[in-house]
mmCIF file of C-alpha atoms in Angstrom:
data_model
loop_
_atom_site.group_PDB
_atom_site.id
_atom_site.type_symbol
_atom_site.label_atom_id
_atom_site.label_comp_id
_atom_site.label_asym_id
_atom_site.label_seq_id
_atom_site.Cartn_x
_atom_site.Cartn_y
_atom_site.Cartn_z
ATOM 1 C CA MET A 604 0.237 -0.495 -0.212
ATOM 2 C CA GLN A 605 2.759 2.398 0.698
ATOM 3 C CA ASN A 606 4.479 2.027 -3.049
ATOM 4 C CA LEU A 607 0.844 2.695 -4.003
ATOM 5 C CA LEU A 608 0.489 5.761 -2.140
ATOM 6 C CA ILE A 609 3.950 7.033 -3.442
ATOM 7 C CA GLY A 610 2.950 5.929 -7.115
ATOM 8 C CA ALA A 611 -0.681 7.880 -6.698
ATOM 9 C CA THR A 612 0.927 11.192 -5.097
ATOM 10 C CA ALA A 613 3.917 11.202 -8.238
ATOM 11 C CA LEU A 614 0.786 10.911 -10.839
ATOM 12 C CA LEU A 615 -0.750 13.670 -9.070
ATOM 13 C CA ALA A 616 2.387 16.335 -9.020
ATOM 14 C CA ALA A 617 3.015 14.948 -12.688
ATOM 15 C CA ALA A 618 -0.808 16.012 -13.366
ATOM 16 C CA ALA A 619 0.097 19.604 -11.890
ATOM 17 C CA GLN A 620 3.081 20.190 -14.231
ATOM 18 C CA ALA A 621 1.029 18.904 -17.390
ATOM 19 C CA GLN A 622 -1.759 21.759 -16.844
ATOM 20 C CA THR A 623 0.877 23.640 -18.137
ATOM 21 C CA SER A 624 2.115 22.121 -20.962
ATOM 22 C CA ALA A 625 -1.565 20.836 -22.001
ATOM 23 C CA PRO A 626 -3.767 24.049 -21.464
ATOM 24 C CA THR A 627 -6.679 23.163 -23.552
ATOM 25 C CA GLU A 628 -6.901 19.773 -21.288
ATOM 26 C CA GLN A 629 -7.914 19.816 -17.946
ATOM 27 C CA TRP A 630 -7.901 17.284 -14.904
ATOM 28 C CA GLN A 631 -11.669 16.004 -14.015
ATOM 29 C CA PHE A 632 -12.683 14.739 -10.830
ATOM 30 C CA GLY A 633 -15.840 13.025 -9.714
ATOM 31 C CA ALA A 634 -17.705 11.205 -6.594
ATOM 32 C CA VAL A 635 -20.063 8.270 -6.937
ATOM 33 C CA LEU A 636 -21.993 7.560 -3.620
ATOM 34 C CA ASP A 637 -23.717 4.203 -3.262
ATOM 35 C CA ALA A 638 -25.652 3.430 -0.086
ATOM 36 C CA THR A 639 -27.306 0.374 0.099
ATOM 37 C CA ALA A 640 -30.097 -1.396 2.771
ATOM 38 C CA THR A 641 -30.814 -4.859 2.177
ATOM 39 C CA SER A 642 -33.119 -7.603 4.507
ATOM 40 C CA ARG A 643 -30.572 -10.091 4.762
ATOM 41 C CA ALA A 644 -27.249 -10.798 3.381
ATOM 42 C CA ILE A 645 -27.140 -13.101 0.457
ATOM 43 C CA GLU A 646 -24.380 -16.161 -0.036
ATOM 44 C CA LEU A 647 -21.423 -15.010 -1.947
ATOM 45 C CA GLY A 648 -22.740 -11.302 -1.592
ATOM 46 C CA THR A 649 -20.610 -7.944 -1.216
ATOM 47 C CA ARG A 650 -23.661 -6.430 0.973
ATOM 48 C CA ASP A 651 -24.055 -6.793 4.669
ATOM 49 C CA GLN A 652 -27.303 -6.888 6.261
ATOM 50 C CA GLY A 653 -29.003 -3.517 7.064
ATOM 51 C CA LEU A 654 -27.892 0.095 5.965
ATOM 52 C CA GLN A 655 -24.544 0.352 4.418
ATOM 53 C CA LEU A 656 -22.019 2.120 2.108
ATOM 54 C CA GLY A 657 -21.346 0.204 -1.279
ATOM 55 C CA HIS A 658 -18.572 0.890 -3.909
ATOM 56 C CA SER A 659 -18.618 4.402 -3.300
ATOM 57 C CA ASP A 660 -15.569 5.954 -5.006
ATOM 58 C CA LEU A 661 -13.463 9.487 -5.620
ATOM 59 C CA THR A 662 -11.689 9.672 -8.956
ATOM 60 C CA ALA A 663 -9.365 11.921 -10.669
ATOM 61 C CA SER A 664 -8.003 11.296 -14.419
ATOM 62 C CA GLY A 665 -6.496 13.632 -16.837
ATOM 63 C CA PRO A 666 -3.699 13.901 -19.121
ATOM 64 C CA ILE A 667 -0.473 13.869 -18.286
ATOM 65 C CA GLY A 668 1.394 15.695 -21.350
ATOM 66 C CA ARG A 669 0.782 14.658 -24.673
ATOM 67 C CA HIS A 670 1.401 11.308 -24.606
ATOM 68 C CA LEU A 671 -0.184 9.751 -21.435
ATOM 69 C CA GLN A 672 -3.384 9.729 -19.556
ATOM 70 C CA ALA A 673 -3.707 8.562 -16.084
ATOM 71 C CA GLN A 674 -6.473 7.801 -13.221
ATOM 72 C CA ILE A 675 -6.837 7.434 -9.473
ATOM 73 C CA THR A 676 -9.546 6.021 -7.939
ATOM 74 C CA GLY A 677 -9.998 5.340 -4.447
ATOM 75 C CA VAL A 678 -12.875 3.448 -2.929
ATOM 76 C CA LEU A 679 -14.778 3.214 0.585
ATOM 77 C CA GLU A 680 -17.295 0.201 0.910
ATOM 78 C CA THR A 681 -18.564 -1.649 4.049
ATOM 79 C CA HIS A 682 -17.635 -5.029 4.620
ATOM 80 C CA ASP A 683 -18.526 -7.346 7.291
ATOM 81 C CA GLY A 684 -19.618 -4.275 9.432
ATOM 82 C CA GLU A 685 -16.481 -2.543 8.826
ATOM 83 C CA LEU A 686 -15.739 0.633 6.599
ATOM 84 C CA GLU A 687 -12.389 -0.573 4.322
ATOM 85 C CA SER A 688 -10.689 1.964 2.176
ATOM 86 C CA ALA A 689 -8.239 0.966 -0.940
ATOM 87 C CA PHE A 690 -6.919 2.393 -4.159
ATOM 88 C CA GLU A 691 -8.623 0.688 -6.578
ATOM 89 C CA GLU A 692 -7.105 2.243 -9.615
ATOM 90 C CA ALA A 693 -3.690 4.164 -10.018
ATOM 91 C CA TRP A 694 -2.801 3.898 -13.858
ATOM 92 C CA LEU A 695 -1.324 5.346 -16.454
ATOM 93 C CA GLU A 696 -2.084 4.942 -20.322
ATOM 94 C CA THR A 697 -0.745 5.797 -23.836
ATOM 95 C CA ARG A 698 -2.675 8.258 -25.985
ATOM 96 C CA THR A 699 -0.754 8.445 -29.162
ATOM 97 C CA LEU A 700 0.631 5.148 -29.976
ATOM 98 C CA PRO A 701 0.681 4.119 -33.717
ATOM 99 C CA LEU A 702 -1.709 1.165 -35.389
ATOM 100 C CA GLY A 703 -4.763 1.412 -32.807
ATOM 101 C CA LEU A 704 -2.268 -0.069 -30.225
ATOM 102 C CA THR A 705 -2.558 1.316 -26.170
ATOM 103 C CA ALA A 706 -0.578 0.098 -23.482
ATOM 104 C CA ARG A 707 -1.500 0.746 -19.340
ATOM 105 C CA VAL A 708 0.491 0.149 -16.547
ATOM 106 C CA GLY A 709 -0.492 0.180 -12.727
ATOM 107 C CA ARG A 710 -3.468 -0.563 -11.008
ATOM 108 C CA PHE A 711 -6.599 -1.422 -12.828
ATOM 109 C CA ALA A 712 -9.504 -3.716 -13.405
ATOM 110 C CA SER A 713 -8.865 -6.453 -15.775
ATOM 111 C CA GLN A 714 -11.177 -6.569 -18.842
ATOM 112 C CA ILE A 715 -12.002 -10.189 -18.808
ATOM 113 C CA GLY A 716 -15.748 -10.800 -19.197
ATOM 114 C CA TYR A 717 -18.220 -8.296 -20.029
ATOM 115 C CA LEU A 718 -18.914 -6.572 -16.614
ATOM 116 C CA ASN A 719 -15.665 -6.801 -14.846
ATOM 117 C CA GLN A 720 -13.930 -3.537 -16.207
ATOM 118 C CA GLN A 721 -16.957 -1.341 -15.210
ATOM 119 C CA HIS A 722 -17.730 -0.072 -11.638
ATOM 120 C CA PRO A 723 -19.900 -2.388 -9.701
ATOM 121 C CA HIS A 724 -22.190 0.918 -8.952
ATOM 122 C CA ALA A 725 -22.739 1.209 -13.076
ATOM 123 C CA ASP A 726 -24.113 -2.331 -12.900
ATOM 124 C CA ASP A 727 -27.955 -2.756 -13.923
ATOM 125 C CA PHE A 728 -28.427 -4.964 -10.001
ATOM 126 C CA VAL A 729 -27.674 -4.509 -6.985
ATOM 127 C CA GLU A 730 -25.609 -7.211 -6.714
ATOM 128 C CA ARG A 731 -23.372 -8.654 -9.549
ATOM 129 C CA PRO A 732 -23.729 -12.383 -10.981
ATOM 130 C CA LEU A 733 -22.730 -15.404 -9.065
ATOM 131 C CA LEU A 734 -20.143 -16.154 -11.709
ATOM 132 C CA TYR A 735 -18.027 -12.776 -11.139
ATOM 133 C CA ARG A 736 -18.697 -13.090 -7.056
ATOM 134 C CA ALA A 737 -17.624 -16.692 -7.251
ATOM 135 C CA PHE A 738 -14.873 -16.616 -9.789
ATOM 136 C CA LEU A 739 -13.504 -12.980 -9.946
ATOM 137 C CA GLY A 740 -14.145 -12.233 -6.318
ATOM 138 C CA GLY A 741 -17.321 -9.525 -7.584
ATOM 139 C CA HIS A 742 -14.573 -7.034 -9.411
ATOM 140 C CA TRP A 743 -11.444 -8.169 -9.963
ATOM 141 C CA ASN A 744 -8.506 -5.275 -10.192
ATOM 142 C CA ASP A 745 -4.823 -6.037 -9.922
ATOM 143 C CA ASP A 746 -1.641 -4.481 -10.356
ATOM 144 C CA GLY A 747 -0.427 -5.262 -13.835
ATOM 145 C CA VAL A 748 0.066 -3.949 -17.662
ATOM 146 C CA ARG A 749 -2.027 -3.966 -20.524
ATOM 147 C CA LEU A 750 -1.783 -4.342 -24.269
ATOM 148 C CA ASN A 751 -4.836 -3.778 -26.375
ATOM 149 C CA LEU A 752 -4.791 -3.306 -30.635
ATOM 150 C CA THR A 753 -7.859 -2.327 -32.225
ATOM 151 C CA LEU A 754 -8.411 -3.584 -35.639
ATOM 152 C CA PRO A 755 -8.883 -1.576 -38.539
ATOM 153 C CA THR A 756 -11.952 -3.360 -39.481
ATOM 154 C CA ARG A 757 -15.621 -2.338 -40.340
ATOM 155 C CA LEU A 758 -16.711 -3.731 -37.247
ATOM 156 C CA TYR A 759 -15.374 -2.960 -33.766
ATOM 157 C CA TRP A 760 -12.810 -5.741 -32.964
ATOM 158 C CA MET A 761 -10.491 -5.186 -30.183
ATOM 159 C CA VAL A 762 -8.010 -7.685 -28.805
ATOM 160 C CA GLY A 763 -5.864 -7.396 -25.651
ATOM 161 C CA ALA A 764 -3.490 -9.057 -23.502
ATOM 162 C CA GLU A 765 -2.834 -8.560 -19.552
ATOM 163 C CA ALA A 766 -0.335 -9.656 -16.956
ATOM 164 C CA PHE A 767 -1.203 -9.050 -13.333
ATOM 165 C CA ARG A 768 0.528 -9.983 -9.733
ATOM 166 C CA GLY A 769 -2.466 -11.936 -9.356
ATOM 167 C CA ARG A 770 -2.472 -11.726 -5.363
ATOM 168 C CA ARG A 771 -5.689 -9.764 -5.488
ATOM 169 C CA LEU A 772 -7.502 -12.486 -6.864
ATOM 170 C CA ILE A 773 -5.877 -15.659 -5.010
ATOM 171 C CA ALA A 774 -4.255 -14.541 -1.972
ATOM 172 C CA GLU A 775 -2.770 -17.678 -0.813
ATOM 173 C CA THR A 776 -1.555 -20.347 -2.566
ATOM 174 C CA ASP A 777 0.099 -23.808 -1.800
ATOM 175 C CA GLU A 778 3.451 -22.804 -3.618
ATOM 176 C CA PRO A 779 5.089 -19.436 -3.643
ATOM 177 C CA VAL A 780 4.713 -17.624 -6.863
ATOM 178 C CA ASN A 781 7.035 -15.146 -7.992
ATOM 179 C CA GLY A 782 6.583 -12.444 -10.542
ATOM 180 C CA ALA A 783 3.410 -12.311 -12.328
ATOM 181 C CA GLY A 784 0.666 -14.872 -11.624
ATOM 182 C CA ALA A 785 -2.106 -14.355 -13.957
ATOM 183 C CA PHE A 786 -2.176 -13.465 -17.475
ATOM 184 C CA THR A 787 -5.446 -12.864 -19.468
ATOM 185 C CA LEU A 788 -6.158 -13.110 -23.229
ATOM 186 C CA THR A 789 -9.393 -10.854 -24.703
ATOM 187 C CA THR A 790 -11.364 -10.466 -27.778
ATOM 188 C CA LYS A 791 -14.379 -8.203 -28.223
ATOM 189 C CA LEU A 792 -16.296 -7.814 -31.547
ATOM 190 C CA GLY A 793 -19.251 -5.687 -32.040
ATOM 191 C CA GLY A 794 -21.237 -3.686 -34.311
ATOM 192 C CA ASP A 795 -24.875 -2.679 -35.468
ATOM 193 C CA PHE A 796 -27.423 -4.638 -37.535
ATOM 194 C CA ASP A 797 -29.107 -1.278 -38.111
ATOM 195 C CA ARG A 798 -29.929 2.021 -36.224
ATOM 196 C CA SER A 799 -32.052 0.309 -33.746
ATOM 197 C CA ASN A 800 -30.182 -2.660 -32.888
ATOM 198 C CA SER A 801 -26.420 -3.565 -31.731
ATOM 199 C CA TRP A 802 -24.526 -6.482 -30.441
ATOM 200 C CA GLN A 803 -21.381 -7.443 -28.901
ATOM 201 C CA LEU A 804 -19.512 -10.528 -28.224
ATOM 202 C CA GLY A 805 -16.405 -11.449 -26.391
ATOM 203 C CA LEU A 806 -13.865 -14.060 -25.486
ATOM 204 C CA SER A 807 -11.650 -14.192 -22.626
ATOM 205 C CA TYR A 808 -9.172 -16.420 -21.230
ATOM 206 C CA LEU A 809 -7.599 -16.101 -17.479
ATOM 207 C CA LYS A 810 -4.229 -18.610 -17.016
ATOM 208 C CA SER A 811 -3.433 -18.316 -13.373
ATOM 209 C CA ARG A 812 -0.586 -19.589 -11.671
ATOM 210 C CA ARG A 813 -1.761 -19.064 -8.359
ATOM 211 C CA ILE A 814 -3.600 -21.995 -7.232
ATOM 212 C CA ALA A 815 -5.567 -21.661 -4.005
ATOM 213 C CA ALA A 816 -4.161 -23.120 -0.800
ATOM 214 C CA LEU A 817 -6.003 -26.278 0.552
ATOM 215 C CA GLU A 818 -5.472 -25.048 3.521
ATOM 216 C CA ALA A 819 -7.714 -21.786 2.910
ATOM 217 C CA HIS A 820 -10.611 -23.648 1.641
ATOM 218 C CA GLU A 821 -10.944 -26.112 4.679
ATOM 219 C CA GLU A 822 -10.610 -22.581 7.068
ATOM 220 C CA HIS A 823 -13.127 -21.258 5.274
ATOM 221 C CA GLY A 824 -15.441 -24.356 5.706
ATOM 222 C CA GLU A 825 -14.670 -24.279 9.326
ATOM 223 C CA HIS A 826 -15.368 -20.663 9.828
ATOM 224 C CA GLU A 827 -19.064 -21.007 8.164
ATOM 225 C CA ALA A 828 -19.723 -24.230 10.213
ATOM 226 C CA GLU A 829 -19.025 -22.330 13.463
ATOM 227 C CA GLU A 830 -20.897 -19.484 12.645
ATOM 228 C CA GLU A 831 -23.949 -21.613 11.366
ATOM 229 C CA GLY A 832 -25.791 -20.943 14.912
ATOM 230 C CA HIS A 833 -26.016 -17.032 14.340
ATOM 231 C CA GLU A 834 -28.830 -17.255 12.242
ATOM 232 C CA GLU A 835 -30.823 -18.681 15.060
ATOM 233 C CA GLU A 836 -29.908 -15.283 16.951
ATOM 234 C CA GLY A 837 -31.067 -13.448 14.287
ATOM 235 C CA HIS A 838 -27.206 -12.784 12.767
ATOM 236 C CA ASP A 839 -26.789 -13.510 9.410
ATOM 237 C CA ASP A 840 -24.700 -10.837 7.880
ATOM 238 C CA HIS A 841 -21.433 -13.103 8.582
ATOM 239 C CA ALA A 842 -19.151 -14.786 6.647
ATOM 240 C CA HIS A 843 -20.981 -14.078 3.075
ATOM 241 C CA HIS A 844 -18.264 -11.590 2.012
ATOM 242 C CA HIS A 845 -14.964 -12.179 0.653
ATOM 243 C CA HIS A 846 -11.908 -10.641 -1.011
ATOM 244 C CA GLY A 847 -10.799 -12.369 -4.447
ATOM 245 C CA ALA A 848 -12.205 -15.230 -5.694
ATOM 246 C CA ALA A 849 -14.124 -17.867 -3.529
ATOM 247 C CA PHE A 850 -13.630 -20.929 -6.400
ATOM 248 C CA GLY A 851 -10.546 -20.745 -8.754
ATOM 249 C CA GLY A 852 -7.986 -22.760 -10.826
ATOM 250 C CA ARG A 853 -5.309 -23.093 -13.552
ATOM 251 C CA HIS A 854 -7.590 -22.008 -16.990
ATOM 252 C CA THR A 855 -10.455 -19.921 -16.648
ATOM 253 C CA TRP A 856 -12.869 -19.570 -19.887
ATOM 254 C CA MET A 857 -15.525 -16.737 -19.913
ATOM 255 C CA VAL A 858 -17.954 -16.059 -23.164
ATOM 256 C CA ASP A 859 -20.390 -13.051 -23.211
ATOM 257 C CA ALA A 860 -23.387 -11.823 -26.037
ATOM 258 C CA THR A 861 -25.205 -8.595 -25.565
ATOM 259 C CA TRP A 862 -27.818 -7.257 -27.711
ATOM 260 C CA LYS A 863 -29.308 -3.482 -27.311
ATOM 261 C CA TRP A 864 -32.356 -1.884 -28.823
ATOM 262 C CA ALA A 865 -33.221 1.322 -29.110
ATOM 263 C CA PRO A 866 -35.759 2.811 -31.324
ATOM 264 C CA ALA A 867 -33.713 4.702 -34.146
ATOM 265 C CA GLY A 868 -30.328 4.565 -31.762
ATOM 266 C CA ASN A 869 -32.454 6.565 -29.490
ATOM 267 C CA ASN A 870 -32.082 5.063 -25.938
ATOM 268 C CA SER A 871 -32.886 8.304 -23.728
ATOM 269 C CA ASP A 872 -36.705 7.127 -24.000
ATOM 270 C CA GLN A 873 -36.590 3.422 -24.440
ATOM 271 C CA GLN A 874 -33.983 0.596 -24.732
ATOM 272 C CA VAL A 875 -33.985 -3.091 -24.095
ATOM 273 C CA ARG A 876 -30.629 -4.620 -22.979
ATOM 274 C CA VAL A 877 -29.969 -8.569 -22.949
ATOM 275 C CA SER A 878 -26.777 -10.125 -21.826
ATOM 276 C CA VAL A 879 -25.511 -13.491 -21.532
ATOM 277 C CA GLU A 880 -22.459 -14.995 -19.950
ATOM 278 C CA ALA A 881 -20.647 -18.348 -19.090
ATOM 279 C CA ALA A 882 -17.426 -19.245 -17.406
ATOM 280 C CA GLN A 883 -15.646 -22.334 -16.756
ATOM 281 C CA ILE A 884 -12.503 -23.229 -15.017
ATOM 282 C CA SER A 885 -10.401 -26.379 -15.068
ATOM 283 C CA GLY A 886 -7.341 -27.275 -12.969
ATOM 284 C CA ILE A 887 -8.944 -26.674 -9.724
ATOM 285 C CA ASN A 888 -5.748 -28.192 -8.016
ATOM 286 C CA ARG A 889 -3.354 -31.219 -7.852
ATOM 287 C CA PHE A 890 -5.943 -33.521 -7.232
ATOM 288 C CA ALA A 891 -8.480 -32.312 -9.509
ATOM 289 C CA SER A 892 -9.230 -34.589 -12.534
ATOM 290 C CA SER A 893 -10.493 -33.227 -16.300
ATOM 291 C CA GLN A 894 -13.983 -33.662 -14.804
ATOM 292 C CA ASP A 895 -13.752 -31.458 -11.641
ATOM 293 C CA ARG A 896 -14.241 -27.906 -13.078
ATOM 294 C CA HIS A 897 -16.326 -24.627 -11.811
ATOM 295 C CA LYS A 898 -19.041 -23.686 -14.172
ATOM 296 C CA ALA A 899 -21.159 -20.417 -14.270
ATOM 297 C CA TYR A 900 -24.136 -18.807 -16.196
ATOM 298 C CA ALA A 901 -26.153 -15.733 -16.049
ATOM 299 C CA LEU A 902 -28.953 -14.359 -18.386
ATOM 300 C CA SER A 903 -29.844 -10.824 -18.028
ATOM 301 C CA ALA A 904 -33.063 -8.477 -19.699
ATOM 302 C CA VAL A 905 -33.446 -4.810 -19.093
ATOM 303 C CA TRP A 906 -35.865 -2.433 -20.573
ATOM 304 C CA ARG A 907 -36.023 0.969 -20.249
ATOM 305 C CA PHE A 908 -39.939 1.884 -20.506
ATOM 306 C CA HIS A 909 -39.427 5.197 -19.655
ATOM 307 C CA PRO A 910 -37.017 7.408 -19.698
ATOM 308 C CA ASN A 911 -36.718 7.656 -15.623
ATOM 309 C CA TRP A 912 -37.791 4.117 -15.493
ATOM 310 C CA GLU A 913 -36.033 0.947 -15.894
ATOM 311 C CA THR A 914 -36.948 -2.911 -14.848
ATOM 312 C CA GLY A 915 -34.979 -5.883 -14.904
ATOM 313 C CA VAL A 916 -34.468 -9.778 -14.795
ATOM 314 C CA ARG A 917 -31.249 -11.790 -14.111
ATOM 315 C CA PHE A 918 -30.915 -15.582 -13.651
ATOM 316 C CA ASP A 919 -28.103 -16.984 -12.525
ATOM 317 C CA ARG A 920 -26.362 -20.422 -12.273
ATOM 318 C CA LEU A 921 -23.529 -21.711 -10.355
ATOM 319 C CA ARG A 922 -21.658 -25.536 -10.194
ATOM 320 C CA VAL A 923 -18.780 -26.240 -8.621
ATOM 321 C CA ALA A 924 -16.382 -28.652 -7.107
ATOM 322 C CA MET A 925 -15.783 -27.766 -3.445
ATOM 323 C CA PRO A 926 -12.262 -29.353 -2.488
ATOM 324 C CA HIS A 927 -12.304 -31.533 0.767
ATOM 325 C CA GLY A 928 -8.552 -32.580 0.913
ATOM 326 C CA ASP A 929 -7.948 -34.902 -2.292
ATOM 327 C CA HIS A 930 -11.323 -35.024 -3.230
ATOM 328 C CA PHE A 931 -14.500 -32.877 -4.156
ATOM 329 C CA HIS A 932 -17.860 -32.298 -3.445
ATOM 330 C CA ASP A 933 -20.578 -30.818 -5.511
ATOM 331 C CA GLY A 934 -21.620 -27.605 -4.822
ATOM 332 C CA ARG A 935 -24.645 -25.463 -6.509
ATOM 333 C CA LEU A 936 -26.407 -22.460 -6.136
ATOM 334 C CA ASP A 937 -29.181 -20.761 -8.276
ATOM 335 C CA GLU A 938 -30.244 -16.681 -7.725
ATOM 336 C CA THR A 939 -32.846 -14.961 -9.309
ATOM 337 C CA ALA A 940 -32.995 -11.056 -9.287
ATOM 338 C CA LEU A 941 -35.852 -8.989 -9.969
ATOM 339 C CA MET A 942 -35.555 -5.028 -9.884
ATOM 340 C CA LEU A 943 -37.256 -1.998 -10.579
ATOM 341 C CA ALA A 944 -34.960 1.627 -10.861
ATOM 342 C CA TRP A 945 -35.997 5.272 -10.944
ATOM 343 C CA LYS A 946 -33.350 7.558 -12.299
ATOM 344 C CA PRO A 947 -34.510 10.828 -12.085
ATOM 345 C CA SER A 948 -31.425 12.404 -13.876
ATOM 346 C CA HIS A 949 -28.542 11.106 -15.516
ATOM 347 C CA GLY A 950 -26.102 10.720 -12.113
ATOM 348 C CA GLN A 951 -29.237 9.412 -9.801
ATOM 349 C CA SER A 952 -30.639 6.003 -9.324
ATOM 350 C CA LEU A 953 -32.883 4.408 -6.859
ATOM 351 C CA ARG A 954 -33.307 0.487 -7.452
ATOM 352 C CA LEU A 955 -35.391 -1.567 -5.900
ATOM 353 C CA GLN A 956 -34.259 -5.371 -5.718
ATOM 354 C CA TYR A 957 -36.073 -8.715 -4.877
ATOM 355 C CA THR A 958 -33.572 -11.465 -5.085
ATOM 356 C CA THR A 959 -33.894 -15.277 -4.300
ATOM 357 C CA GLN A 960 -31.413 -18.341 -4.039
ATOM 358 C CA ASP A 961 -32.453 -21.848 -4.068
ATOM 359 C CA ARG A 962 -31.380 -25.294 -5.077
ATOM 360 C CA ALA A 963 -28.376 -24.691 -2.947
ATOM 361 C CA LEU A 964 -26.292 -27.540 -2.023
ATOM 362 C CA GLY A 965 -22.536 -26.989 -0.151
ATOM 363 C CA PHE A 966 -23.456 -23.411 0.510
ATOM 364 C CA GLU A 967 -24.127 -22.705 4.224
ATOM 365 C CA HIS A 968 -26.221 -19.723 3.963
ATOM 366 C CA PRO A 969 -28.322 -19.022 1.013
ATOM 367 C CA ALA A 970 -31.006 -16.361 1.366
ATOM 368 C CA LYS A 971 -34.208 -17.646 0.110
ATOM 369 C CA ARG A 972 -35.650 -14.204 0.017
ATOM 370 C CA ALA A 973 -33.820 -10.551 0.601
ATOM 371 C CA ILE A 974 -35.013 -7.371 -0.265
ATOM 372 C CA GLN A 975 -32.476 -4.823 -1.581
ATOM 373 C CA LEU A 976 -32.748 -0.900 -2.055
ATOM 374 C CA GLN A 977 -30.074 0.854 -3.322
ATOM 375 C CA TYR A 978 -29.219 4.795 -4.202
ATOM 376 C CA VAL A 979 -26.393 5.663 -6.192
ATOM 377 C CA ILE A 980 -25.963 9.499 -6.844
ATOM 378 C CA ALA A 981 -22.621 10.573 -8.916
ATOM 379 C CA PHE A 982 -20.747 14.302 -8.690
ATOM 380 C CA GLY A 983 -18.677 15.785 -11.473
ATOM 381 C CA ALA A 984 -17.046 13.997 -14.178
ATOM 382 C CA HIS A 985 -17.196 10.391 -14.377
ATOM 383 C CA GLY A 986 -15.544 7.919 -17.199
ATOM 384 C CA ALA A 987 -17.885 6.688 -19.967
ATOM 385 C CA HIS A 988 -19.354 3.698 -19.169
ATOM 386 C CA SER A 989 -18.406 0.610 -21.773
ATOM 387 C CA TYR A 990 -21.068 -0.912 -24.198
#
């Protein structure tokens, strides 16, 4: 953390000097407040029971001279009843490389999958799909480098590669891992069917050198068993939250597809967004066979039926192989979320969500019913959302 603070301070100092060299471009500052109240925590969720602070951030971004741009993002949020703070982003990115190339270095969110690169408060639902919460810790950001190439084709086509330390994905490993611990390859392809319909396809691969320590899995199971009785006393806001992946492995494949419809391309009055994602993980640990795999699927549909109103539904399915010594137990969890959101302005949203979790096997505290109320408000400048 000390090195990150030094780096962030250096970025701000360079930004101050850059103002004189690039007077037409200024640094921008923004903040987002995410406040949520939930009737009970959900399994693998990131929200505590009751009223708490969600993924709220302060962001500064802008140019450093003509060739570079930078961004620094600090986050405040509640986990297990405690307010936590961290630098989520602190990166430098090139602006003038030829041939559609861009390079980034620092701490940033991986571009794997459809949602990971997006800040959680910009999502359509209060919680991310089970796929992200189980396999990527909800929102995987790490220290590393990225190189992207946007190809000169009629359709949008991007290919990119990343190398990360990987400690923020898998903290404890069986064997020491030096240097980069995680590598990703991603490609995204998109375009327009016509003025009203657009689409995007994505394919991602994650190679991890960091395999979770077996002891960490066993301790997690023991911790859940010790706290199982708390629900009888009315305390169910425990041990649902985690940092990093709850389930991982050597090889992760992710595929996503998104379709959007808006009359004549004008999405301010009406829009439909449909997205489907799937992921599969193999090479869970040294005892795993080719049949021992983690799988997850998510399907969501959101309809903006009025300039200020949206409604949506999401179906999630998670199937995992839970390590127990040298063998595995089957784990499964299904989740359904229904939401209604009121958005009186571009920077505000009030979302009511009803979530159910069922068909649970191997998970101690599924939420049969949970009601969540989320309020998000943005101040100042904030980065544009991806497709």
